[in-house]
mmCIF file of C-alpha atoms in Angstrom:
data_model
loop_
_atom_site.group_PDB
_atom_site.id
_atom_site.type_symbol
_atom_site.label_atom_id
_atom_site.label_comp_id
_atom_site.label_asym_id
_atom_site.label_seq_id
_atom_site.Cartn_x
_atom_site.Cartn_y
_atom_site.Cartn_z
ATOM 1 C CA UNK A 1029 161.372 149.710 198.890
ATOM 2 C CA UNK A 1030 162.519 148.184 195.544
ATOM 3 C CA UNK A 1031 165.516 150.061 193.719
ATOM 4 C CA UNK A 1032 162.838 150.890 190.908
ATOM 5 C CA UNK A 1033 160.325 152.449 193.877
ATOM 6 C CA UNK A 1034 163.001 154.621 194.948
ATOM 7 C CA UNK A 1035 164.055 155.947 191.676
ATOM 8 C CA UNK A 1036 160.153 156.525 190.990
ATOM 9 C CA UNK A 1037 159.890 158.049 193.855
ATOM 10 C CA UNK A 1038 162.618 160.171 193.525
ATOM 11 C CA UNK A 1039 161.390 161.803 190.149
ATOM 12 C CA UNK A 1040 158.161 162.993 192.518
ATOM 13 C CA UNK A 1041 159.967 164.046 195.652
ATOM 14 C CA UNK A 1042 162.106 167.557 195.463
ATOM 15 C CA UNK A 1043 165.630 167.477 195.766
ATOM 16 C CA UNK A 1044 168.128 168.898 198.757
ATOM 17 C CA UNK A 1045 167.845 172.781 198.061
ATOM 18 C CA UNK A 1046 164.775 172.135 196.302
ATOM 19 C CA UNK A 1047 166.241 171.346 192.612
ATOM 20 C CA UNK A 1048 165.899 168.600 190.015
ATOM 21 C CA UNK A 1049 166.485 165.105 190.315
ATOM 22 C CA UNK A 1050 170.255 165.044 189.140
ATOM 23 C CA UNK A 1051 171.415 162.286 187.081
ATOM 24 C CA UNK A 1052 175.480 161.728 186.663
ATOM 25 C CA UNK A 1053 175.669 159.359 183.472
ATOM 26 C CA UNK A 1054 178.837 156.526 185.047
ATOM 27 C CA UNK A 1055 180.310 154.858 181.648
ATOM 28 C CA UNK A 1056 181.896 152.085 183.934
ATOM 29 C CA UNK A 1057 182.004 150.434 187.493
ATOM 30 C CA UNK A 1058 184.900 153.000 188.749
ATOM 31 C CA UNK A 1059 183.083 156.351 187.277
ATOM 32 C CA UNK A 1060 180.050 154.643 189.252
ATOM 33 C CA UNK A 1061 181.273 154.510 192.741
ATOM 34 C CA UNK A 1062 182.584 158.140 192.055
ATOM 35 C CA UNK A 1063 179.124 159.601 191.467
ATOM 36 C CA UNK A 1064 177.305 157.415 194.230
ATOM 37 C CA UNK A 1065 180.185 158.138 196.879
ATOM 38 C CA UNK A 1066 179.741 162.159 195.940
ATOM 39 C CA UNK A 1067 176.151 161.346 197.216
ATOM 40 C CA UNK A 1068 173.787 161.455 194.240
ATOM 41 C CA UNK A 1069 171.204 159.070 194.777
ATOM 42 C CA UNK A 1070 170.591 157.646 191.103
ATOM 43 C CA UNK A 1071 172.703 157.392 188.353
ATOM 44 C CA UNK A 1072 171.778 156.627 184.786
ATOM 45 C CA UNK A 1073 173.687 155.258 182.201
ATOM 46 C CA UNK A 1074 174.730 156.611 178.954
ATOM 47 C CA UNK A 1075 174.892 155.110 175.483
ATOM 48 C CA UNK A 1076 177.210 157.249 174.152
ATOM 49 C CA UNK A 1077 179.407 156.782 176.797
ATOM 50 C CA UNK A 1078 179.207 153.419 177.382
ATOM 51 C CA UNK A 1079 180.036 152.582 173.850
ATOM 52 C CA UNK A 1080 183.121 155.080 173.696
ATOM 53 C CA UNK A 1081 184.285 153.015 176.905
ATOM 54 C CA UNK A 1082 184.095 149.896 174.880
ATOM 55 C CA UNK A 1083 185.958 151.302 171.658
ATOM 56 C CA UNK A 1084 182.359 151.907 169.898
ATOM 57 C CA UNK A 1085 180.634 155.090 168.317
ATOM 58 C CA UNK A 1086 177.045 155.651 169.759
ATOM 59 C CA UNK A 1087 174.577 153.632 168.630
ATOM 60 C CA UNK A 1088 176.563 150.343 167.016
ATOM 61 C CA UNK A 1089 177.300 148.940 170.830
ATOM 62 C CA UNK A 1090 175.699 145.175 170.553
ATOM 63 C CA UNK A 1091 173.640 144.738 172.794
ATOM 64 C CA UNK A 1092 175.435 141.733 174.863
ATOM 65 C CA UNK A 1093 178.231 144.111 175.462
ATOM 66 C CA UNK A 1094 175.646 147.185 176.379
ATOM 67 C CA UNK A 1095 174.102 145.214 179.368
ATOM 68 C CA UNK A 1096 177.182 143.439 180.535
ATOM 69 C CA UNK A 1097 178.570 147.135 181.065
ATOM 70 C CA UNK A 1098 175.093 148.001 182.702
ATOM 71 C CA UNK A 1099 175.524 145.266 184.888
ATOM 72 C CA UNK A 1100 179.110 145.826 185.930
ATOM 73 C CA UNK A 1101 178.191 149.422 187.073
ATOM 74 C CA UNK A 1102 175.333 148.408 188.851
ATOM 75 C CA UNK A 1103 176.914 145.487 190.728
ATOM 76 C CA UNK A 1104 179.303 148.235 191.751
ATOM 77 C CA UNK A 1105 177.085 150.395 193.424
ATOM 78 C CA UNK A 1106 174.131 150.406 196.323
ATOM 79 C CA UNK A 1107 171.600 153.295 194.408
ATOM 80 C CA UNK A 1108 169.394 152.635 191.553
ATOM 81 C CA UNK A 1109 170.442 152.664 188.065
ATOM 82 C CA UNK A 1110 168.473 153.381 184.612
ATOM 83 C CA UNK A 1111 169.969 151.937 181.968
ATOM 84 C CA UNK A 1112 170.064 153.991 178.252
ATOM 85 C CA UNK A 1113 169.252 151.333 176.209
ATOM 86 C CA UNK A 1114 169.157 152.953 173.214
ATOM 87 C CA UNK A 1115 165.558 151.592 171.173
ATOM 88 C CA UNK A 1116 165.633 148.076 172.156
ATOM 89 C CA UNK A 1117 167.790 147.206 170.059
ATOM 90 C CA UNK A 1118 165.343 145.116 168.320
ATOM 91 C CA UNK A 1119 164.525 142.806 171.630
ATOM 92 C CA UNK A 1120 161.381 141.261 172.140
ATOM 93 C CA UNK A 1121 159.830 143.062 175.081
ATOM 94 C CA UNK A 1122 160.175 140.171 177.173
ATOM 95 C CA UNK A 1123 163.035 139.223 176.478
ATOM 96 C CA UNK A 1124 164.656 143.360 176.563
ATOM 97 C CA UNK A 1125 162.960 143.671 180.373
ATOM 98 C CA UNK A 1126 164.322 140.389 181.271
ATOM 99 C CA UNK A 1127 168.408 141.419 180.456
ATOM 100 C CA UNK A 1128 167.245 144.935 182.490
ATOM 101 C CA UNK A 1129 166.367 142.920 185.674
ATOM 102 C CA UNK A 1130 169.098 140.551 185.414
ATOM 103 C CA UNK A 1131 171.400 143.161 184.729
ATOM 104 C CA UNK A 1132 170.152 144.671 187.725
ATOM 105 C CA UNK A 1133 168.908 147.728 186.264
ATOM 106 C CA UNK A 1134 166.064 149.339 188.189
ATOM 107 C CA UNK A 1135 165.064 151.876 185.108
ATOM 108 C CA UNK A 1136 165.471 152.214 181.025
ATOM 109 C CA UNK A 1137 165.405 154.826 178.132
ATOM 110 C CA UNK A 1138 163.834 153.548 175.145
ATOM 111 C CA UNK A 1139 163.979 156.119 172.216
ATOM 112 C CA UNK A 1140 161.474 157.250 169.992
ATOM 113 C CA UNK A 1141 164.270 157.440 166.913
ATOM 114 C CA UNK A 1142 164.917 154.031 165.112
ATOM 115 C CA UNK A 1143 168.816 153.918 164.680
ATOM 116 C CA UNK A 1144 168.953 151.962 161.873
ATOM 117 C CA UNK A 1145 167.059 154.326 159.493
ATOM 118 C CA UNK A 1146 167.889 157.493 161.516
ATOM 119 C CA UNK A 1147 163.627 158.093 161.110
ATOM 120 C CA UNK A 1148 161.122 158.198 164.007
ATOM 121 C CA UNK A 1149 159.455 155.504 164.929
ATOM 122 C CA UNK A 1150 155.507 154.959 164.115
ATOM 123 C CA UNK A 1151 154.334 156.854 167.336
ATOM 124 C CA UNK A 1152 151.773 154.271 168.068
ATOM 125 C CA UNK A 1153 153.683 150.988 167.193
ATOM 126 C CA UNK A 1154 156.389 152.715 169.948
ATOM 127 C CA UNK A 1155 153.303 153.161 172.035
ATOM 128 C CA UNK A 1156 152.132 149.356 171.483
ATOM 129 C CA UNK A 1157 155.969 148.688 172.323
ATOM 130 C CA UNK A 1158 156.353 150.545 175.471
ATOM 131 C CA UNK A 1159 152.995 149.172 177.053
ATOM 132 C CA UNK A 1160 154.227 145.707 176.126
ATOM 133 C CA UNK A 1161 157.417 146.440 177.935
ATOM 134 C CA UNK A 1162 155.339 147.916 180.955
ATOM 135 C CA UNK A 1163 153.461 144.768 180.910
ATOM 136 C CA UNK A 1164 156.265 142.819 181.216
ATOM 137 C CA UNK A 1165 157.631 144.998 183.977
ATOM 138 C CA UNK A 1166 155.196 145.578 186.084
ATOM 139 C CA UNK A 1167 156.419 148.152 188.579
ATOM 140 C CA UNK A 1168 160.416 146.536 188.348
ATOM 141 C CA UNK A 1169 161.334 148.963 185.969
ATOM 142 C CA UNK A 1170 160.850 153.228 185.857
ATOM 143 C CA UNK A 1171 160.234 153.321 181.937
ATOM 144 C CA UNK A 1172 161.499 156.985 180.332
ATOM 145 C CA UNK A 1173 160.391 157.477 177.094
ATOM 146 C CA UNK A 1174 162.813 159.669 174.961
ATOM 147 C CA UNK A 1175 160.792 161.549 172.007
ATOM 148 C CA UNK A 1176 163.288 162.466 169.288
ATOM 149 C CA UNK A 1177 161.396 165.006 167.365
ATOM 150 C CA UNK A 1178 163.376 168.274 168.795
ATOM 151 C CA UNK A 1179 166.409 165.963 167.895
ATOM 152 C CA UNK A 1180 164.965 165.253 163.856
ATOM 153 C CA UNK A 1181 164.959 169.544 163.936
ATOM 154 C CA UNK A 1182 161.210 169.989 164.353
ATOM 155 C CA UNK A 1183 160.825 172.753 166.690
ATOM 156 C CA UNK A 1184 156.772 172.691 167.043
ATOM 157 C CA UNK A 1185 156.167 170.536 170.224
ATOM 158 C CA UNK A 1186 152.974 169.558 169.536
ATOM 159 C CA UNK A 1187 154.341 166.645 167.905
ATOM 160 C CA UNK A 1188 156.260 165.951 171.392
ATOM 161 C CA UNK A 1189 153.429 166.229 172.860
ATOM 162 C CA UNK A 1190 151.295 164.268 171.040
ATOM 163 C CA UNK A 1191 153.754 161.239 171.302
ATOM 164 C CA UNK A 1192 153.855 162.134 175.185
ATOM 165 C CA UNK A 1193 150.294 161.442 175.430
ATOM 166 C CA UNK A 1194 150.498 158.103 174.034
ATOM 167 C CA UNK A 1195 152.938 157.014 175.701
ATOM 168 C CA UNK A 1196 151.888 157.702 179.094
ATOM 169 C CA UNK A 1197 148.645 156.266 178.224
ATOM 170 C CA UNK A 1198 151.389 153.455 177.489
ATOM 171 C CA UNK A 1199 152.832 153.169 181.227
ATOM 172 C CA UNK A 1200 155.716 155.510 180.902
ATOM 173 C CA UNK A 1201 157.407 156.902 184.351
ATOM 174 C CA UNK A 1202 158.677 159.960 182.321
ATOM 175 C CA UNK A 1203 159.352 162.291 179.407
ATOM 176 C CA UNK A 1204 162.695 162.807 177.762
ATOM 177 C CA UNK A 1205 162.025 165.071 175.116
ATOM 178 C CA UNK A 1206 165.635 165.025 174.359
ATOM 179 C CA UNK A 1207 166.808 168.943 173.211
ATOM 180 C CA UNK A 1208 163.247 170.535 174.155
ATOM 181 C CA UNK A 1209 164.456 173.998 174.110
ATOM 182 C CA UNK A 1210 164.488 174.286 177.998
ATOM 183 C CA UNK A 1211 161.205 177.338 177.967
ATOM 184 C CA UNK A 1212 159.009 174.344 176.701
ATOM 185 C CA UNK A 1213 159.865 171.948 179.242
ATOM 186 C CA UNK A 1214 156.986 173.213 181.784
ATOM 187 C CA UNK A 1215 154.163 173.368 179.357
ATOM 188 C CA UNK A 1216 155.177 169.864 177.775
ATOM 189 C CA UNK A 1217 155.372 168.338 181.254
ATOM 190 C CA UNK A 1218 151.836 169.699 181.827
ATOM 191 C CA UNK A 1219 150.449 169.051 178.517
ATOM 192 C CA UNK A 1220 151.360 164.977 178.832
ATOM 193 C CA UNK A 1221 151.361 164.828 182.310
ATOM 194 C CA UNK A 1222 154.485 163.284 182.878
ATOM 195 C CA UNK A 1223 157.278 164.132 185.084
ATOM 196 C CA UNK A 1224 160.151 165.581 181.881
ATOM 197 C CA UNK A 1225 163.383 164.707 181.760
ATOM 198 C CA UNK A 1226 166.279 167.403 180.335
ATOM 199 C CA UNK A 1227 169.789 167.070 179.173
ATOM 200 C CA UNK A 1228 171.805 169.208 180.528
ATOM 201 C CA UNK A 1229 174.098 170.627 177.740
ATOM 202 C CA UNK A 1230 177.752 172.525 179.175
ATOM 203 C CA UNK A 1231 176.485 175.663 177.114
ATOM 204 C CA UNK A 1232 173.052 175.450 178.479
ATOM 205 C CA UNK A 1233 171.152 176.389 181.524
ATOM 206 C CA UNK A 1234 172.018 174.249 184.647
ATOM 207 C CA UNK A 1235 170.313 171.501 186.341
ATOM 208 C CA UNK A 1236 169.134 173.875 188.901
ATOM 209 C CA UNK A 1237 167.680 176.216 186.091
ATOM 210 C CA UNK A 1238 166.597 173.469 184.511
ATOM 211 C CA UNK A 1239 164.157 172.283 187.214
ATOM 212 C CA UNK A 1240 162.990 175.864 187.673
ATOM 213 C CA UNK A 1241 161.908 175.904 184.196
ATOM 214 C CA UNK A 1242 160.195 172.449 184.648
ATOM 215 C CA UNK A 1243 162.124 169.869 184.582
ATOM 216 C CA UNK A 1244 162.171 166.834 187.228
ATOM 217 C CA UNK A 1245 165.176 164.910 186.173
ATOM 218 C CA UNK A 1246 167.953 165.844 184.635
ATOM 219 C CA UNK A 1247 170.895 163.803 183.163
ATOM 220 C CA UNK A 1248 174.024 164.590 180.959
ATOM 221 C CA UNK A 1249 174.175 162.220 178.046
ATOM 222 C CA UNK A 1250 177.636 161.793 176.707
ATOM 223 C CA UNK A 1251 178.737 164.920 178.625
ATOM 224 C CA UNK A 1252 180.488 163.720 181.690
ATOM 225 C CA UNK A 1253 182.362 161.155 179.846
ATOM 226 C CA UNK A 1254 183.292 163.784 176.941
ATOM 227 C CA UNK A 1255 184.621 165.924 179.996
ATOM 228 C CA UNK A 1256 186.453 163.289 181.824
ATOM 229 C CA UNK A 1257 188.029 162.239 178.810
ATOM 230 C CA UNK A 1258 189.367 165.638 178.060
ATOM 231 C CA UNK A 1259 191.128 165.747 181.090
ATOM 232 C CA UNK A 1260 192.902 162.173 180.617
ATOM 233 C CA UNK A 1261 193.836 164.094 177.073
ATOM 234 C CA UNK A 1262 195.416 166.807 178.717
ATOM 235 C CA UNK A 1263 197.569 164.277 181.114
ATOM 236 C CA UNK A 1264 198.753 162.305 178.274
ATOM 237 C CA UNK A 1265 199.816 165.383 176.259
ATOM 238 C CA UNK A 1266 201.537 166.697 179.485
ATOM 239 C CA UNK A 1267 203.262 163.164 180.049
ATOM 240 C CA UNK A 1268 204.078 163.366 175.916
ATOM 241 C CA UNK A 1269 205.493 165.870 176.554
ATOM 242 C CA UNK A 1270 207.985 164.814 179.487
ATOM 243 C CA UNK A 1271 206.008 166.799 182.233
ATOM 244 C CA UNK A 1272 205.564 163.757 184.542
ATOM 245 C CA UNK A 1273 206.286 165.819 187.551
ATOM 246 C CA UNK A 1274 204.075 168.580 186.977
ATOM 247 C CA UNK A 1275 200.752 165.954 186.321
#
């Protein structure tokens, strides 16, 4: 089975104790190897913390650096990794799915949201994008297709689920209607028909709660490396201040 099989087939098949498919966002090689040794059997990168790992805010990480750091992590590890890649950053689809593979990523986020304007994109241009990038992918790549309209403040999902529909019709693997308010994430996931993806936020629900309310994959955006980076904070302010033994 193919690294992009197994992470497909992981967003049908329920997980130990019967939850979600969990998600740990690594930001580099060493945060990698300490999600897959913990056991998880996918990881999935995040933009946000990717780009704080290379000394960038989210979204202005060019996109030479963004898969070089996709492919350090997965060179580093032995289970499948999705790759945020943000909206393409402009790519070709060929030419986007072709740094994936070589970067040895076995799955992407493309977002709805065009970061240069801060708008959402046409829904059916995005459509005509992600079928072009399923075309070009054939089965190498699990495709999740982030919908920013809970994001842009519109609460109503049938907007979400309207862009859903097209693009699953496009080839997408998944949902991520990125900050659904977690009730909706059954009915969306049976309106489009779509497995749904759900951040996890640290004053929301948890991934197990998550999947009972619908979700099949969950992942952590920016969280893990916000959290890991607090605690280096709180070593450096203990070393500051001369508490070396006590760290």
């Amino acid at each position: 089975m193919t690294s992009a099989a197994a992470l497909r087939a992981l967003h049908h098949a329920p997980a130990p104790g019967g939850g979600p498919l969990v998600l740990p966002g690594p930001w580099d090689a060493a945060s990698a190897r300490a999600f897959a040794d913990a056991g998880f059997p996918a990881l999935a990168t995040p933009s946000a913390g990717v780009a704080a790992s290379l000394g960038y805010a989210d979204g202005e990480t060019p996109a030479a650096e963004m898969f070089a750091a996709v492919a350090r992590i997965a060179r580093a590890v032995d289970v499948p990794v999705s790759a945020d890649v943000e909206d393409g950053y402009g790519l070709a689809p060929r030419e986007l799915v072709g740094r994936l593979l070589e970067a040895g990523a076995a799955g992407c986020n493309l977002e709805d949201g065009d970061r240069a304007s801060g708008l959402l994109k046409d829904s059916r241009e995005q459509a005509d994008f992600l079928a072009a990038v399923r075309a070009e992918a054939g089965d190498a790549l699990v495709v999740n297709a982030r919908v920013d309209t809970f994001l842009k403040g519109d609460a109503d999902p049938e907007p979400a689920i309207a862009r859903g529909r097209l693009y699953a019709a496009a080839g997408a693997d998944c949902l991520y209607p990125i900050l659904a308010p977690p009730p909706l994430l059954a009915a969306l996931a049976e309106a489009v028909g779509l497995p749904v993806n759900a951040l996890a936020l640290p004053d929301g629900p948890s991934p197990h709660e998550l999947g009972r309310l619908g979700a099949a994959r969950v992942t952590f955006g920016g969280g893990l490396h916000g959290r890991a980076m607090a605690g280096v904070a709180e070593t450096a302010a203990r070393l500051a201040a001369g508490l070396w033994g006590e760290v």
